[in-house]
Coordinates of C-alpha atoms and ligand atoms in Angstrom, one line a residue:
Chain A
M1 CA -7.0 -34.4 -26.3
S2 CA -9.4 -36.3 -28.7
F3 CA -12.6 -34.8 -27.6
S4 CA -11.6 -31.3 -28.8
T5 CA -10.3 -32.7 -32.0
K6 CA -13.5 -34.4 -32.6
L7 CA -15.3 -31.1 -32.0
T8 CA -13.1 -29.3 -34.5
V9 CA -13.8 -32.0 -37.1
I10 CA -17.6 -31.6 -36.4
L11 CA -17.3 -27.9 -36.8
L12 CA -15.3 -28.2 -40.0
S13 CA -17.6 -30.6 -41.6
A14 CA -20.6 -28.6 -40.8
L15 CA -18.9 -25.6 -42.4
L16 CA -18.3 -27.7 -45.6
L17 CA -21.8 -29.0 -45.6
S18 CA -23.4 -25.7 -45.2
G19 CA -21.4 -24.6 -48.3
C20 CA -23.0 -27.4 -50.4
S21 CA -26.6 -27.0 -49.3
Q22 CA -27.5 -23.8 -51.1
T23 CA -29.3 -25.3 -53.9
N24 CA -33.1 -24.9 -54.2
S25 CA -33.4 -23.2 -50.9
P26 CA -36.1 -20.6 -50.6
S27 CA -34.9 -17.0 -51.0
L28 CA -34.4 -14.9 -48.0
Y29 CA -37.4 -12.9 -48.9
Q30 CA -39.5 -16.1 -48.6
Q31 CA -37.8 -17.1 -45.5
L32 CA -38.8 -13.7 -43.9
G33 CA -42.5 -14.4 -44.9
G34 CA -42.6 -12.5 -48.3
A35 CA -44.4 -9.0 -48.3
A36 CA -46.5 -9.7 -45.3
G37 CA -43.6 -10.9 -43.2
I38 CA -41.5 -7.9 -44.1
E39 CA -44.4 -5.5 -43.4
A40 CA -44.7 -7.1 -40.0
I41 CA -41.0 -6.8 -39.4
T42 CA -41.1 -3.2 -40.3
D43 CA -44.1 -2.4 -38.2
G44 CA -42.5 -4.3 -35.3
L45 CA -39.2 -2.3 -35.7
L46 CA -41.1 1.1 -35.8
H47 CA -42.8 0.0 -32.6
E48 CA -39.5 -0.9 -31.0
I49 CA -38.0 2.5 -32.0
E50 CA -41.0 4.4 -30.8
H51 CA -40.5 2.9 -27.3
D52 CA -36.6 3.0 -27.2
H53 CA -35.7 6.1 -25.4
R54 CA -32.1 5.6 -26.5
I55 CA -32.8 6.3 -30.2
V56 CA -36.4 7.7 -30.6
H57 CA -35.2 11.3 -30.5
H58 CA -33.5 10.8 -33.9
F59 CA -36.8 10.3 -35.4
A60 CA -38.5 13.4 -34.0
D61 CA -38.8 15.2 -37.4
T62 CA -39.0 12.2 -39.5
D63 CA -42.0 11.5 -42.0
I64 CA -42.8 8.2 -40.5
A65 CA -45.1 7.0 -43.4
R66 CA -42.2 7.6 -45.9
F67 CA -39.7 5.9 -43.6
R68 CA -42.0 2.9 -43.1
R69 CA -42.6 2.5 -46.8
L70 CA -38.9 2.9 -47.8
L71 CA -37.7 0.6 -45.0
A72 CA -40.1 -2.3 -46.1
E73 CA -39.1 -1.5 -49.7
Q74 CA -35.4 -1.8 -48.9
L75 CA -35.8 -5.0 -46.8
C76 CA -37.8 -6.4 -49.7
D77 CA -35.1 -5.5 -52.3
L78 CA -32.2 -6.6 -50.2
S79 CA -33.7 -10.0 -49.4
G80 CA -34.3 -10.7 -53.1
G81 CA -38.0 -9.9 -53.3
P82 CA -39.8 -8.2 -56.1
C83 CA -39.1 -4.5 -55.2
V84 CA -36.6 -1.9 -56.2
Y85 CA -35.5 0.4 -53.3
S86 CA -36.3 4.0 -54.4
G87 CA -35.1 6.0 -51.3
G88 CA -31.8 7.9 -50.7
T89 CA -28.5 6.1 -50.0
M90 CA -27.8 5.2 -46.6
Q91 CA -25.1 7.8 -46.5
Q92 CA -27.5 10.6 -47.6
S93 CA -30.3 9.5 -45.4
H94 CA -28.4 9.4 -42.2
T95 CA -26.1 12.4 -42.6
G96 CA -26.7 15.0 -39.9
F97 CA -27.9 12.5 -37.2
N98 CA -24.5 11.6 -35.9
I99 CA -25.8 8.1 -35.3
S100 CA -23.5 6.4 -32.9
L101 CA -22.4 2.7 -32.4
A102 CA -24.8 2.6 -29.4
D103 CA -27.6 3.8 -31.6
Y104 CA -26.8 1.2 -34.2
D105 CA -26.5 -1.5 -31.5
A106 CA -29.9 -0.3 -30.1
L107 CA -31.6 -0.6 -33.5
V108 CA -30.2 -4.0 -34.2
E109 CA -31.3 -5.2 -30.8
G110 CA -34.8 -4.1 -31.5
L111 CA -34.8 -5.8 -34.9
I112 CA -33.6 -9.0 -33.4
K113 CA -36.3 -8.9 -30.8
V114 CA -38.9 -8.4 -33.5
M115 CA -37.6 -11.2 -35.6
Q116 CA -37.6 -13.5 -32.5
Q117 CA -41.2 -12.5 -31.8
Q118 CA -42.2 -13.4 -35.3
N119 CA -40.4 -16.9 -35.1
I120 CA -38.1 -16.1 -38.1
S121 CA -35.6 -18.9 -38.4
I122 CA -32.2 -18.3 -36.8
S123 CA -30.6 -18.7 -40.3
A124 CA -32.8 -16.3 -42.0
Q125 CA -32.3 -13.7 -39.1
N126 CA -28.5 -14.1 -39.6
Q127 CA -28.7 -13.8 -43.3
L128 CA -30.6 -10.5 -42.8
L129 CA -28.2 -9.2 -40.2
A130 CA -25.3 -10.1 -42.6
L131 CA -26.9 -7.8 -45.1
L132 CA -27.6 -5.0 -42.7
A133 CA -24.4 -5.0 -40.5
P134 CA -21.9 -3.7 -43.1
M135 CA -24.2 -0.6 -43.6
Y136 CA -22.8 0.7 -40.3
K137 CA -19.9 2.5 -42.1
D138 CA -22.4 4.5 -44.3
I139 CA -24.9 5.2 -41.6
S140 CA -22.7 5.9 -38.4
Y141 CA -21.1 9.2 -37.3
R142 CA -22.3 11.4 -40.2
Chain B
M1 CA -19.4 13.8 -16.6
T2 CA -19.8 13.2 -12.9
L3 CA -22.7 11.0 -13.5
K4 CA -20.6 9.0 -16.0
V5 CA -17.9 8.4 -13.4
L6 CA -20.3 7.6 -10.5
L7 CA -22.6 5.4 -12.4
P8 CA -20.3 2.2 -12.6
L9 CA -19.8 2.5 -8.9
A10 CA -23.6 2.6 -8.5
C11 CA -23.9 -0.4 -10.8
L12 CA -21.7 -2.6 -8.7
L13 CA -23.5 -1.7 -5.6
A14 CA -27.1 -2.1 -6.9
S15 CA -27.5 -4.0 -10.1
T16 CA -31.2 -2.9 -10.3
A17 CA -30.1 0.8 -10.5
C18 CA -28.6 0.2 -13.9
Q19 CA -29.5 -1.1 -17.3
A20 CA -27.1 -3.3 -19.3
G21 CA -25.2 -1.4 -22.0
S22 CA -26.5 -1.4 -25.6
R23 CA -24.2 -3.9 -27.2
I24 CA -25.8 -7.2 -28.5
I25 CA -26.0 -10.1 -26.1
A26 CA -23.0 -12.5 -26.0
T27 CA -20.7 -9.9 -27.7
G28 CA -19.0 -9.3 -24.3
G29 CA -17.8 -12.8 -24.3
A30 CA -17.0 -14.4 -21.0
S31 CA -14.4 -13.5 -18.3
S32 CA -11.2 -15.3 -18.9
I33 CA -9.2 -16.6 -16.0
E34 CA -7.0 -13.6 -16.2
G35 CA -10.1 -11.3 -15.9
S36 CA -10.0 -9.8 -19.5
A37 CA -12.9 -10.4 -21.8
G38 CA -12.4 -13.5 -23.8
G39 CA -13.1 -17.3 -23.6
G40 CA -11.9 -19.2 -20.7
I41 CA -8.2 -19.2 -21.1
V42 CA -7.8 -16.7 -24.1
P43 CA -8.3 -12.9 -24.1
W44 CA -10.3 -11.7 -27.1
A45 CA -10.5 -8.3 -28.7
V46 CA -14.0 -7.7 -27.3
L47 CA -14.5 -5.7 -24.2
N48 CA -16.3 -7.1 -21.0
G49 CA -19.8 -6.4 -20.5
Y50 CA -22.2 -4.5 -22.8
A51 CA -21.0 -0.9 -22.9
S52 CA -21.4 0.6 -26.3
S53 CA -20.2 4.1 -27.4
D54 CA -20.3 6.6 -24.5
E55 CA -21.6 4.0 -22.1
W56 CA -20.1 2.4 -19.0
G57 CA -20.1 -1.4 -18.2
A58 CA -19.1 -3.5 -15.3
T59 CA -18.7 -7.2 -14.7
A60 CA -18.0 -9.5 -11.7
F61 CA -17.1 -13.2 -12.1
A62 CA -15.9 -16.4 -10.4
S63 CA -14.3 -19.3 -12.2
Q64 CA -13.1 -22.6 -11.1
V65 CA -10.9 -25.1 -13.0
G66 CA -10.5 -28.6 -11.5
V67 CA -8.0 -30.9 -13.0
D68 CA -6.3 -34.1 -11.7
D69 CA -4.0 -32.7 -9.2
F70 CA -4.7 -29.0 -9.1
T71 CA -7.7 -26.6 -8.5
L72 CA -7.6 -23.1 -9.8
K73 CA -10.1 -20.6 -8.3
V74 CA -10.4 -17.1 -9.7
Q75 CA -12.5 -14.2 -8.6
G76 CA -12.4 -10.9 -10.5
A77 CA -14.2 -7.8 -11.8
S78 CA -13.9 -5.4 -14.7
V79 CA -15.1 -1.9 -15.8
S80 CA -15.2 -0.9 -19.4
Y81 CA -16.1 2.5 -21.1
D82 CA -17.1 3.6 -24.6
N83 CA -16.6 0.1 -26.0
R84 CA -13.0 1.3 -26.0
W85 CA -11.4 0.7 -22.6
E86 CA -11.5 -2.2 -20.3
W87 CA -9.9 -2.3 -16.7
S88 CA -9.9 -5.7 -15.0
F89 CA -8.7 -7.4 -11.9
A90 CA -8.6 -11.2 -11.1
R91 CA -7.3 -12.9 -8.1
Q92 CA -6.1 -16.5 -8.7
S93 CA -5.6 -19.2 -6.2
F94 CA -4.0 -22.4 -7.5
K95 CA -4.3 -25.2 -5.1
L96 CA -1.7 -28.0 -5.3
D97 CA -4.1 -30.7 -4.2
T98 CA -1.6 -33.5 -4.5
L99 CA 1.7 -31.6 -3.8
G100 CA 0.3 -29.6 -1.0
G101 CA 0.2 -25.7 -0.6
Q102 CA -1.2 -23.1 -3.0
L103 CA 0.1 -20.5 -5.5
R104 CA -1.8 -17.1 -5.5
Q105 CA -1.6 -14.5 -8.2
D106 CA -3.2 -11.2 -8.9
V107 CA -3.7 -10.0 -12.5
F108 CA -4.4 -6.3 -13.3
G109 CA -5.5 -6.0 -16.9
M110 CA -6.1 -3.1 -19.3
K111 CA -7.2 -3.4 -22.9
Y112 CA -7.7 -0.7 -25.6
H113 CA -10.0 -1.3 -28.6
L114 CA -7.9 -0.1 -31.5
A115 CA -10.1 -0.5 -34.6
G116 CA -12.8 -2.5 -36.3
E117 CA -16.2 -3.5 -35.0
L118 CA -16.9 -7.1 -34.0
L119 CA -20.3 -7.1 -35.9
Y120 CA -20.2 -4.2 -38.3
T121 CA -17.0 -3.9 -40.2
A122 CA -15.1 -6.1 -42.6
L123 CA -12.0 -5.5 -40.5
P124 CA -12.0 -7.6 -37.4
Q125 CA -12.1 -5.9 -34.2
F126 CA -8.6 -5.3 -32.9
S127 CA -7.5 -4.7 -29.3
L128 CA -4.3 -4.2 -27.6
G129 CA -4.0 -5.5 -24.0
L130 CA -1.7 -5.5 -21.1
Q131 CA -1.7 -7.6 -18.0
Y132 CA 0.4 -6.9 -14.9
K133 CA 0.7 -10.1 -12.9
K134 CA 2.0 -10.3 -9.4
Q135 CA 2.7 -13.6 -7.8
R136 CA 1.8 -13.7 -4.0
D137 CA 3.5 -17.0 -3.1
F138 CA 6.9 -16.6 -4.7
A139 CA 8.8 -19.1 -2.5
L140 CA 8.0 -22.1 -4.5
P141 CA 8.4 -20.6 -8.0
Q142 CA 11.7 -19.2 -6.8
A143 CA 12.9 -22.5 -5.6
V144 CA 12.1 -24.1 -8.9
G145 CA 14.1 -21.4 -10.9
A146 CA 11.7 -18.5 -11.7
H147 CA 13.5 -15.2 -11.8
N148 CA 10.7 -12.7 -10.9
D149 CA 7.6 -12.5 -8.8
S150 CA 5.8 -10.2 -11.3
G151 CA 5.6 -9.7 -15.0
L152 CA 3.9 -7.8 -17.7
D153 CA 2.1 -9.5 -20.7
F154 CA 1.3 -7.7 -23.8
Y155 CA -1.1 -8.9 -26.4
L156 CA -2.8 -8.0 -29.7
A157 CA -6.1 -9.7 -30.2
A158 CA -8.3 -9.8 -33.3
S159 CA -12.0 -10.9 -33.1
K160 CA -14.6 -11.2 -35.7
V161 CA -18.2 -12.5 -35.9
L162 CA -19.0 -14.1 -39.4
F163 CA -22.7 -14.3 -40.1
N164 CA -24.6 -17.4 -41.2
Q165 CA -21.6 -19.8 -41.4
V166 CA -22.3 -23.1 -39.9
A167 CA -25.9 -24.5 -40.5
G168 CA -27.0 -20.9 -40.6
R169 CA -25.3 -20.0 -37.4
N170 CA -22.9 -17.1 -36.7
V171 CA -19.3 -17.9 -35.9
L172 CA -16.9 -16.0 -33.8
L173 CA -13.2 -16.4 -34.5
N174 CA -10.5 -14.9 -32.4
A175 CA -6.7 -14.9 -32.6
T176 CA -4.4 -13.5 -30.0
L177 CA -0.6 -12.8 -30.1
R178 CA 1.0 -12.5 -26.7
A179 CA 4.4 -11.5 -25.5
T180 CA 5.1 -13.0 -22.2
R181 CA 7.8 -14.2 -19.7
A182 CA 5.4 -16.1 -17.5
N183 CA 5.9 -19.6 -16.4
Q184 CA 2.4 -21.4 -16.2
T185 CA 0.7 -18.0 -16.9
G186 CA 2.7 -16.6 -13.9
L187 CA 1.6 -19.1 -11.3
L188 CA 5.1 -20.4 -11.4
G189 CA 6.6 -16.8 -11.7
F190 CA 8.3 -15.0 -14.5
G191 CA 11.5 -15.7 -16.5
T192 CA 14.3 -17.9 -15.4
A193 CA 17.8 -17.3 -14.1
G194 CA 19.2 -18.2 -17.6
D195 CA 16.7 -16.5 -19.8
N196 CA 14.6 -13.5 -18.9
S197 CA 13.5 -12.6 -22.5
Y198 CA 10.0 -12.3 -23.8
Q199 CA 8.4 -15.2 -25.8
F200 CA 5.8 -14.8 -28.5
V201 CA 2.9 -17.1 -28.2
F202 CA -0.2 -17.7 -30.2
E203 CA -3.8 -18.2 -28.7
G204 CA -7.0 -18.9 -30.6
S205 CA -10.6 -19.5 -30.1
A206 CA -13.5 -20.6 -32.4
V207 CA -17.0 -20.3 -31.3
V208 CA -20.4 -21.3 -32.9
L209 CA -23.3 -19.1 -31.8
L210 CA -26.2 -21.6 -31.8
N211 CA -28.6 -18.7 -31.1
Y212 CA -28.4 -15.5 -29.2
N213 CA -28.1 -17.2 -25.8
L214 CA -26.0 -20.4 -26.4
A215 CA -22.5 -20.9 -27.8
L216 CA -20.1 -23.8 -28.2
G217 CA -16.3 -23.1 -28.4
V218 CA -12.9 -24.5 -28.6
E219 CA -9.7 -22.8 -27.5
F220 CA -5.9 -23.2 -27.7
K221 CA -3.3 -21.4 -25.8
Q222 CA 0.5 -21.9 -26.7
K223 CA 2.7 -21.6 -23.7
P224 CA 6.5 -21.1 -23.3
N225 CA 8.4 -23.9 -21.7
Q226 CA 11.3 -22.2 -19.8
L227 CA 11.7 -23.7 -16.4
A228 CA 14.1 -26.7 -16.4
F229 CA 12.5 -28.5 -13.5
A230 CA 9.4 -29.6 -15.2
N231 CA 7.8 -29.6 -18.7
E232 CA 5.2 -27.0 -19.6
Q233 CA 2.7 -27.6 -22.2
H234 CA 0.0 -25.8 -24.3
W235 CA -3.5 -25.5 -22.9
R236 CA -6.8 -26.4 -24.7
D237 CA -10.5 -26.4 -23.8
I238 CA -13.9 -26.8 -25.1
F239 CA -16.9 -25.0 -23.6
A240 CA -20.6 -24.3 -23.7
A241 CA -21.8 -20.8 -22.7
W242 CA -25.2 -19.8 -21.8
F243 CA -26.0 -16.1 -21.8
V244 CA -29.1 -16.2 -19.7
N245 CA -29.6 -12.5 -20.4
K246 CA -27.4 -9.4 -20.5
H247 CA -26.8 -9.6 -16.8
L248 CA -25.9 -13.3 -16.3
S249 CA -23.9 -15.8 -18.1
L250 CA -22.6 -19.2 -17.4
V251 CA -19.8 -21.3 -18.8
A252 CA -19.1 -25.0 -18.6
G253 CA -16.2 -26.7 -20.3
F254 CA -13.5 -29.3 -20.3
A255 CA -9.9 -28.2 -20.0
D256 CA -6.6 -29.9 -20.9
L257 CA -3.8 -28.1 -19.1
G258 CA -1.1 -30.7 -20.1
S259 CA 1.7 -31.3 -17.7
I260 CA 2.2 -29.0 -14.6
A261 CA 5.1 -29.2 -12.2
G262 CA 6.0 -32.7 -13.4
L263 CA 2.4 -34.1 -13.2
D264 CA 1.3 -35.1 -16.5
Q265 CA -2.2 -34.9 -18.3
Q266 CA -3.9 -32.4 -16.0
Q267 CA -7.5 -32.5 -17.5
G268 CA -10.8 -31.7 -15.9
Y269 CA -13.8 -29.3 -15.7
Y270 CA -14.1 -25.5 -16.2
L271 CA -16.9 -23.6 -14.8
S272 CA -17.5 -19.8 -14.8
V273 CA -20.2 -17.5 -13.8
E274 CA -20.4 -13.8 -14.8
G275 CA -22.6 -11.0 -13.8
A276 CA -22.7 -7.8 -16.0
W277 CA -24.3 -4.3 -15.4
Ligands
HEM301 C1 -29.7 -1.3 -39.7 C2 -29.4 -0.3 -40.7 C3 -30.3 0.8 -41.2 C4 -31.1 0.8 -42.2 C5 -31.2 -0.4 -43.3 C6 -31.8 2.0 -42.3 C7 -32.7 2.2 -43.4 C8 -33.2 3.6 -43.5 C9 -34.1 4.0 -44.6 C10 -34.5 3.0 -45.9 C11 -34.5 5.2 -44.4 C12 -35.3 6.1 -45.4 C13 -34.4 6.9 -46.4 C14 -35.0 7.9 -47.1 O1 -35.8 8.6 -46.4 O2 -34.8 8.1 -48.3 C15 -33.9 5.7 -43.1 C16 -34.0 6.9 -42.6 C17 -33.7 7.2 -41.4 N1 -33.0 6.5 -40.4 FE1 -32.1 4.6 -40.9 N2 -31.5 2.8 -41.3 C18 -30.7 2.0 -40.5 C19 -30.0 2.4 -39.3 C20 -30.5 3.5 -38.6 C21 -30.1 3.9 -37.2 C22 -29.2 2.9 -36.4 C23 -30.7 5.0 -36.9 C24 -30.6 5.7 -35.6 C25 -30.9 5.2 -34.4 C26 -31.4 5.4 -38.1 C27 -32.1 6.6 -38.1 C28 -32.8 7.1 -39.2 C29 -33.5 8.3 -39.4 C30 -33.7 9.3 -38.2 C31 -34.0 8.3 -40.6 C32 -35.0 9.4 -41.1 C33 -34.2 10.5 -41.8 C34 -35.1 11.7 -42.2 O3 -36.0 12.0 -41.5 O4 -34.8 12.2 -43.2 N3 -31.3 4.6 -39.0 N4 -33.1 4.6 -42.6

């Protein structure tokens, strides 16, 4: 069936092309809108968490100002911005909360909603998700 | 606990009574023609619907495949729990438009998520699956040499989402190894008089997630070729899936089912709609 062969060829060439087009592209930090963009993502996510009955209870005793500052700092650091994350390790910070897969999914869903609202490109969204997804093993069930 | 048991029943009866599970949209895949979560013709390691840890999910679906001389209609439903267990049922009716008559089959599926998390671990998500298939019109399959009117398929599936792969889009890859004795997936019964042993076959899917709601995919399904009366060939399809929201998804595609019962080059459309709660 030549149609599916064609599609496979298109998919493969797109894969190859995407590997070659990395030069001179703006950093993820810039794609997220720099300091202002990351602040907006952080505040948006805090708003989502606050209204998400599935996970808000985890934050009952949290110093929200500190959490907000450190989360923004971490997103800035991770995305290649001019910040150095100064908080605890993900493992330390989340120990004792027994954060489940469903909690993690809920938070990621909230983050996606915020990034969509802020018209962040799908590529930048996926780059950020690629950085955050692997933290699951350090954050969950501790 | 009682609530956890009653909730999926309530979900099936009244969709508004329930929220979708917590998993991210599109991570439940579609309902394959055998009822298990997957693409159109390949079962994946993901579980149907959106149930995450400690949650229940349910799906119901209807699919139709129309090729030159045959029409396959499928209806089914599934329940999943804890992003760990999936139980599914599919009722297939395969109309022999040119030859006349029909072949009906029921598929009872069970899937267990062994290890890995589709989105969050470097290890792909692995699931073990079982499909008990019962042919309901065995006269014809028997006449062309099938040995049994029922059979068990076993499969091991691995699925993984890779972020930011094709023009910034995420890609979902799936590989499935199946042990089966089925002729034409069971529509022509199981085994033959001469050979009733299991065959190992490979099935694979590759999907590009254009955004959170749209996906394009290709699938390949290797098949045994046991019955002497006619050639059986591998199946392929390409599809586009639209995850309207976590409750409704639609899939449209083009399927190539090769030669069936002596009629060659069976190609045509694939359509599927799924509701999830
Ligand atoms: C997506 C991955 C996540 C990242 C990048 C992340 C990041 C952070 C950061 C930077 C802190 C502050 C650390 C510090 O105080 O030194 C923090 C704390 C916290 N996180 Fe996360 N987090 C993630 C997922 C989650 C999830 C899924 C939950 C639960 C639903 C959660 C619940 C908490 C809580 C409750 C605190 C405050 C702990 C305290 O009060 O001491 N986090 N997180």
